[in-house]
Amino acid sequence: MSSYAETLAENVEEQAESEDSAPETREKPEDSSDSVDELTLVEAICDGLYTEMSQDERVMALGEDIGRNGGVFRATDALYEEFGEHRVVDTPLAESGIIGASIGLGLSGMRPVAEIQFMGFLYPGFDQLVSQASRIRSRSHSQLSAPIVVRMPYGGGIRAPEHHSESKEAFFVHEPGLKVVTPSTPYDAKGLLTAAIRDPDPVIFLEPKLIYRAFREEVPQESYEIELGEASIRREGSDVSVFTWGAMTRPSLIAAEELAEDGIDCEVVDLRSLSPLDIDTIVDSFEKTGRGVVVHEAPKTGGLGAEIAATIQEEAMLHQEAPVKRIGGYDAHIPLHALEDYYLPQAVRIQDGIHDVMEF
Amino acid sequence: MSSYAETLAENVEEQAESEDSAPETREKPEDSSDSVDELTLVEAICDGLYTEMSQDERVMALGEDIGRNGGVFRATDALYEEFGEHRVVDTPLAESGIIGASIGLGLSGMRPVAEIQFMGFLYPGFDQLVSQASRIRSRSHSQLSAPIVVRMPYGGGIRAPEHHSESKEAFFVHEPGLKVVTPSTPYDAKGLLTAAIRDPDPVIFLEPKLIYRAFREEVPQESYEIELGEASIRREGSDVSVFTWGAMTRPSLIAAEELAEDGIDCEVVDLRSLSPLDIDTIVDSFEKTGRGVVVHEAPKTGGLGAEIAATIQEEAMLHQEAPVKRIGGYDAHIPLHALEDYYLPQAVRIQDGIHDVMEF
Amino acid sequence: MIHAQSGLHEQDEHDRLQILDADGNVHPHATVPDLSDEEMLAMYEALVLARQFDQRAISLQRQGRIATYAPMTGQEGSQVATSYALDEQDWLFPTYRDHAAKHVHGRSLSSLLAPLRGHREGYAIPDDVNVMPEYIPIATQIPQAMGMAWGYKLQEQNDRAVLCHFGDGATSEGDFHEGINFAGVFDVPAVFVCNNNQWAISTPRERQTKSETLASKADAYGVDSIRVDGLDPLAVYQATRAAIRKAKDPGPGESRPTLIESIQYRFGAHTTSDDPSVYRPEDEPEYYRKRDPVDRLRGYLESEDILTDERQAAIDSRVEDRIEAAIDEAESLEADPDDIFNHVYDEMSDRLKTQRDELRELREKYGDDAFSEVLE
Amino acid sequence: MIHAQSGLHEQDEHDRLQILDADGNVHPHATVPDLSDEEMLAMYEALVLARQFDQRAISLQRQGRIATYAPMTGQEGSQVATSYALDEQDWLFPTYRDHAAKHVHGRSLSSLLAPLRGHREGYAIPDDVNVMPEYIPIATQIPQAMGMAWGYKLQEQNDRAVLCHFGDGATSEGDFHEGINFAGVFDVPAVFVCNNNQWAISTPRERQTKSETLASKADAYGVDSIRVDGLDPLAVYQATRAAIRKAKDPGPGESRPTLIESIQYRFGAHTTSDDPSVYRPEDEPEYYRKRDPVDRLRGYLESEDILTDERQAAIDSRVEDRIEAAIDEAESLEADPDDIFNHVYDEMSDRLKTQRDELRELREKYGDDAFSEVLE
Ligand SMILES: Cc1ncc(C[n+]2csc(CCOP(=O)(O)OP(=O)(O)O)c2C)c(N)n1
Ligand SMILES: Cc1ncc(C[n+]2csc(CCOP(=O)(O)OP(=O)(O)O)c2C)c(N)n1
Ligand SMILES: [Mg+2]
Ligand SMILES: [Mg+2]
């Protein structure tokens, strides 16, 4: 087994475990100043919601099975008990209704955080999100806005059934008026979610479910924001820049460590914010290394990798020592789990791709 | 007025005229072998439907107001009278219903051609199209398919109200299993539509409504196919390649003629097929010229221009004498008509962009 | 001839609330809403204004001075009455056809014309006006209106209700279903007004759904409903007022939301780009023209001596002046290309700034004529 | 305690078709469907198989041999009965939970397990089997099933009907509304079966909609409906058979489509990843367990001397063998990475070919272990 596969295996076991057994209700300590918890990414999301709901009465959560059930991934665990059925609301099974309702709630002065159970089930609500929420500001000449957050687990690798492994962030990035973020660590998860909730515009908060429980990290109990629109350099390097986000950050880092042994020094940039993109960080990194790859789960054609490659050649062509290589999902539907590890970028593919770029 | 603006003005006047007055019902000549008609693009679409419905009983049309009314743009003019209410069907006002029904009709052995009144109203049916029709083949291991065509007018420039000027082809190109085509001439309109109807997979047929009635061209009365997946070089040139499609082909050609006077020889490639892309033609043209621009109406970020630029630098970086420039809509919603001419790529912007690329 | 029948479908009037008969006489057992003479006259003036505005707008479109317009003649009675039934703090969710409803609830006449002149400024809402920009994608406003009503309920702003307009065609969309189902489940203070003008462009009501009535669709959501003669402004007022009252302060056993099916008829074309003679019999409107809401209210007010010739003359001249002023105002609006970029996000992104600056440079370099507006 | 009430909601049984009482006795005024002893026994065997399959599948999932599984215990009676009511040429649109319905209409047991082992081959449909691959996105099958039924009607294949399954939760989706509305308008030969198991994951039926019943939602579309005791296989068979007959050959004044609300209960978890004790009272299933469909049909067959101990033993052993064989077959499936690319289009695009070749090269270069399947 490759080290990535091992990492995955751990995740998935944890995942399966936590899904099959009754969830524990996490206790909130009374005094939360200056304290930190060791949290998984999904716990950090839950904590981010908790913290923000505690501080701002306008914040509410709504979606399918997020109440008593705490969400199918337990991302809203114990919030129902804490904040009651009017602030943590199980809705009917209707995604357009959930997002349309959220827009209206936002207009009334609330700060709704909607959960879509899986990205593959967002599409019935696509119109309300992409064609409605995105435009409330522009069509009203900024008199109105849609201060909503739409959270959804996305991505593959967890042996899920059909339609449960979507990674179509590119759809949302192409629509003006939407912001799109995705964390790759528990710390970022809480900070980005806090910023998303406070943002006056609609923010799509993509949750890399493959790493929901992959590892723990210290997360402050108090609230903090990570500014939307800022990438994070996860590993500095001088030979080649790896641009990635969400669950692909880890295999990218694994690949970088393996390549270090071959003397290739990778810089790994976790974009975090997919819309707006942090073009400065992307271009600066590329200008430093002169070589780049983009790693994402979505189909290659029309994926966000295209935007990044196009931007780099626009802004930094004269620094280009090799084509920017896109290591993505293939232009096919993500297969069921017997084959999904062939579909998703594995550390081995990432390494191989980086070698290509180095040897160009 | 720029020449492009003049061209537009003509279009729009014709358009407005034909929309405000009662439509004429076009007579079909009895003997149609070897004959040609001088048709506009929208007439060629209607003719394509007529020809295919005459030859293949399985072909039917469905959508909102396509029957007695002949479609809001008259794209199904007189088909209701010719083929009757069971083959030219006015549906209830429900896009998910229309596309879902089309999938089922296709499974039963019919060849449905659905009309969505404007691209901006496709989104309620996004799920059925992007998440369902696209996968019938892959999820059934090719035992089943969705032999449907979804036609929709798209693009701006006709002084239309909000949500009537969308150009979001990139959404469909990113989804495996869908094909996406758009004609820029009447001849291509009929040939591509015929091929789309005969294709066993779902084809999205985008109709550039700005040029629905912009000019006439000889169109054979008999049926013919233009193979899906093949671009067309509209103008050969040696200095710079312009990649475009749909309604942007004309301003690109206008810009090319103007630039010819400055001694810049543009090659204008009309992609026609947006998925699959004709990568060979794109790369060959670029390798010849070493410089390229992409012109499209959609917002620049995440638009198809990104895919083309990314592909070019991947496949032909060593030929690149300048960055591939994307001349697109801005990353904002297309404004109402007082400003839409600032938003859409005008010949002046295209010329300016090409100058940039030439002077790099 | 399925199509040709359609208008007749709704001509049995016994199943709906009516106060005035076709000639403006009060039905024997009906009660006229409790409105002062001044209120009645104001409502009537709004009707006259709406009718006049509609005619002017159609001719402005013909002259190329505004873009495609959706006429409301025949439907303005219901529009005016529903907005009259609102309290100031209530919100209105209108469609592209609800010009009169918007105006009565506070939008200026010139703001109605601005988008038709291509200016999104017309959708900018003054702080004290609770009218959403119009909704063009059919039925999308329904879950949003529901959501806003829910939000007010959650915030215990119990004096607020939300009124949401849509057409007969809208009842086929998933958003109608999802929105009203949520309204039932969360018992929100919303009034849904289905303006059943019997046509969705060329599709007649009975090809839209095999449901007996549109009002009865509310049963599927456990939501109350009522059918009302939409050409009778007093009946519409009464039904809407009752629904708004109930939304804010439901009695024991009452639920907050209501679906009102207001049965109307579109006297004219769907929009100025539409030609109804292609799909419906020329004489279909006759029946409804005889029940013209403006005439009916005028008939009633005259019979009650509330409306005099003098007052009518004053109304006519005020209406004329206001419309002229509105047209002047709308036609004096200038567009600022920077606005393309100004309202995408609260803070403009770097890429948008670059794009804005690029456009500024291009305009500088080539002049605005190079981008000149078509047809202007 | 809104949630805790839910199960009780549907416990008044007077409003639904029932043939067998809780103990398997025929109700005084009920008529048993006209089925031969052999047919009755076959149906019973299918029920036993379903129950057994469900238990094995749950334990396979526990052992990590299949992925997340959606149990059907308590609902198999209705599933088997609806499929028994189909003619061979009819099509079935199932959900992720309709294992028994699929099997009875022709899908092999191993094909049910294959997707759970990660193989899309399980969705490949033999030419002579009219069962769509299961639908996971809720309610999306409804407009499609409607469309297929419409297509057969247009092609005058009047001996074909389409049966479409979905849950109580599905009734909230726009696609339910749009699909059934079309069915009414185009009068298509479709039977819509709402498997009201009273829960949509953790959401109880009465938080899904304030509608009195789910069946009555059909009125909004002018479509016939019926409520049936979904734990009574004979009642479900009778209702479905009548609906299929009517779909193909409606009598005067009858319409083709029908919505059947089959009132059931999910005895177990939503899926093997779900823990119902979090959201519903542990004793809620009790009432329904006493009405177990397998027991009821067994009771009836025993009382009629159709089922003997011998026959039961033979059934049990056949069932056991078939399930074992199916598991072996499913576990012997091997995945071919080329299949990722093989079924995207009728003809593979150049870019897909390149990608396929790239993957082949990578596998060659690094070996399949480098891509090794997690948990396998
Ligand atoms: C989602 C969507 N689909 C299609 C259209 C195009 N369209 C505009 S108006 C209209 C008919 C609407 O009919 P109805 O709801 O009865 O309202 P009316 O125009 O009669 O007031 C259609 C189909 C649209 N605006 N939105
Ligand atoms: C469009 C969509 N949204 C959400 C989900 C996630 N989901 C899977 S099953 C389920 C509940 C379905 O309930 P119901 O329709 O009653 O069917 P049941 O599972 O009870 O058989 C949900 C919400 C989904 N599969 N599809
Ligand atoms: Mg209407
Ligand atoms: Mg259920």
PDB file of C-alpha atoms in Angstrom, chain A residues 239-245 271 282-283 285-287 289-296 300 303-328 353-354 356-358 360, chain B residues 306-318 320, chain D residues 351 358:
ATOM      1  CA  ASP A 239      11.549  23.783  -7.745  1.00  0.00           C
ATOM      2  CA  VAL A 240       7.884  23.419  -8.543  1.00  0.00           C
ATOM      3  CA  SER A 241       4.591  24.793  -7.290  1.00  0.00           C
ATOM      4  CA  VAL A 242       1.717  22.470  -6.515  1.00  0.00           C
ATOM      5  CA  PHE A 243      -1.654  24.217  -6.449  1.00  0.00           C
ATOM      6  CA  THR A 244      -4.379  22.280  -4.724  1.00  0.00           C
ATOM      7  CA  TRP A 245      -7.161  22.440  -2.149  1.00  0.00           C
ATOM      8  CA  LEU A 271      -5.796  27.694  -2.352  1.00  0.00           C
ATOM      9  CA  ILE A 282      -0.436  31.742  -7.220  1.00  0.00           C
ATOM     10  CA  VAL A 283       1.570  33.916  -9.551  1.00  0.00           C
ATOM     11  CA  SER A 285       4.791  31.125  -6.228  1.00  0.00           C
ATOM     12  CA  PHE A 286       4.962  30.248  -9.881  1.00  0.00           C
ATOM     13  CA  GLU A 287       7.346  33.058 -10.672  1.00  0.00           C
ATOM     14  CA  THR A 289       9.604  28.105  -9.187  1.00  0.00           C
ATOM     15  CA  GLY A 290       8.845  28.429 -12.910  1.00  0.00           C
ATOM     16  CA  ARG A 291       7.030  25.125 -12.867  1.00  0.00           C
ATOM     17  CA  GLY A 292       3.621  24.115 -11.646  1.00  0.00           C
ATOM     18  CA  VAL A 293       1.007  21.433 -11.333  1.00  0.00           C
ATOM     19  CA  VAL A 294      -2.602  21.700 -10.254  1.00  0.00           C
ATOM     20  CA  VAL A 295      -4.149  18.802  -8.387  1.00  0.00           C
ATOM     21  CA  HIS A 296      -7.903  18.414  -8.084  1.00  0.00           C
ATOM     22  CA  LYS A 300      -9.880  17.746 -15.842  1.00  0.00           C
ATOM     23  CA  GLY A 303     -12.024  22.116 -14.009  1.00  0.00           C
ATOM     24  CA  LEU A 304     -10.474  24.834 -11.925  1.00  0.00           C
ATOM     25  CA  GLY A 305      -7.056  23.626 -13.006  1.00  0.00           C
ATOM     26  CA  ALA A 306      -7.803  25.173 -16.376  1.00  0.00           C
ATOM     27  CA  GLU A 307      -8.378  28.563 -14.794  1.00  0.00           C
ATOM     28  CA  ILE A 308      -5.155  28.357 -12.830  1.00  0.00           C
ATOM     29  CA  ALA A 309      -3.092  27.234 -15.805  1.00  0.00           C
ATOM     30  CA  ALA A 310      -4.665  29.900 -18.014  1.00  0.00           C
ATOM     31  CA  THR A 311      -3.985  32.566 -15.439  1.00  0.00           C
ATOM     32  CA  ILE A 312      -0.386  31.523 -14.942  1.00  0.00           C
ATOM     33  CA  GLN A 313       0.424  31.601 -18.632  1.00  0.00           C
ATOM     34  CA  GLU A 314      -1.337  34.973 -18.869  1.00  0.00           C
ATOM     35  CA  GLU A 315       0.519  36.524 -15.990  1.00  0.00           C
ATOM     36  CA  ALA A 316       3.804  34.689 -15.883  1.00  0.00           C
ATOM     37  CA  MET A 317       4.459  33.070 -19.229  1.00  0.00           C
ATOM     38  CA  LEU A 318       7.949  34.406 -19.363  1.00  0.00           C
ATOM     39  CA  HIS A 319       8.744  32.503 -16.185  1.00  0.00           C
ATOM     40  CA  GLN A 320       7.298  29.274 -17.521  1.00  0.00           C
ATOM     41  CA  GLU A 321       9.931  26.587 -17.792  1.00  0.00           C
ATOM     42  CA  ALA A 322       7.321  23.917 -18.439  1.00  0.00           C
ATOM     43  CA  PRO A 323       3.622  23.720 -19.115  1.00  0.00           C
ATOM     44  CA  VAL A 324       1.428  23.833 -16.052  1.00  0.00           C
ATOM     45  CA  LYS A 325       0.251  20.273 -15.694  1.00  0.00           C
ATOM     46  CA  ARG A 326      -3.238  19.429 -14.560  1.00  0.00           C
ATOM     47  CA  ILE A 327      -3.547  16.307 -12.457  1.00  0.00           C
ATOM     48  CA  GLY A 328      -7.275  15.865 -12.075  1.00  0.00           C
ATOM     49  CA  GLY A 353       3.156  14.364 -12.891  1.00  0.00           C
ATOM     50  CA  ILE A 354       5.658  16.460 -11.013  1.00  0.00           C
ATOM     51  CA  ASP A 356       7.068  15.125 -15.937  1.00  0.00           C
ATOM     52  CA  VAL A 357       7.036  18.815 -15.240  1.00  0.00           C
ATOM     53  CA  MET A 358      10.573  18.732 -13.823  1.00  0.00           C
ATOM     54  CA  PHE A 360      10.211  19.007 -19.451  1.00  0.00           C
TER      55      PHE A 360
ATOM     56  CA  ALA B 306      -9.500  28.849 -19.547  1.00  0.00           C
ATOM     57  CA  GLU B 307      -9.734  25.299 -20.871  1.00  0.00           C
ATOM     58  CA  ILE B 308      -8.462  26.363 -24.266  1.00  0.00           C
ATOM     59  CA  ALA B 309      -5.588  28.401 -22.888  1.00  0.00           C
ATOM     60  CA  ALA B 310      -4.656  25.633 -20.474  1.00  0.00           C
ATOM     61  CA  THR B 311      -4.721  23.051 -23.244  1.00  0.00           C
ATOM     62  CA  ILE B 312      -2.613  25.160 -25.559  1.00  0.00           C
ATOM     63  CA  GLN B 313       0.114  25.742 -23.012  1.00  0.00           C
ATOM     64  CA  GLU B 314       0.010  22.035 -22.174  1.00  0.00           C
ATOM     65  CA  GLU B 315       0.288  20.879 -25.753  1.00  0.00           C
ATOM     66  CA  ALA B 316       2.123  23.667 -27.504  1.00  0.00           C
ATOM     67  CA  MET B 317       3.978  25.746 -24.976  1.00  0.00           C
ATOM     68  CA  LEU B 318       7.149  25.640 -26.970  1.00  0.00           C
ATOM     69  CA  GLN B 320       3.930  30.060 -27.579  1.00  0.00           C
TER      70      GLN B 320
ATOM     71  CA  ARG D 351      -9.173  13.134 -24.769  1.00  0.00           C
ATOM     72  CA  GLU D 358      -2.156   7.531 -19.389  1.00  0.00           C
TER      73      GLU D 358
END
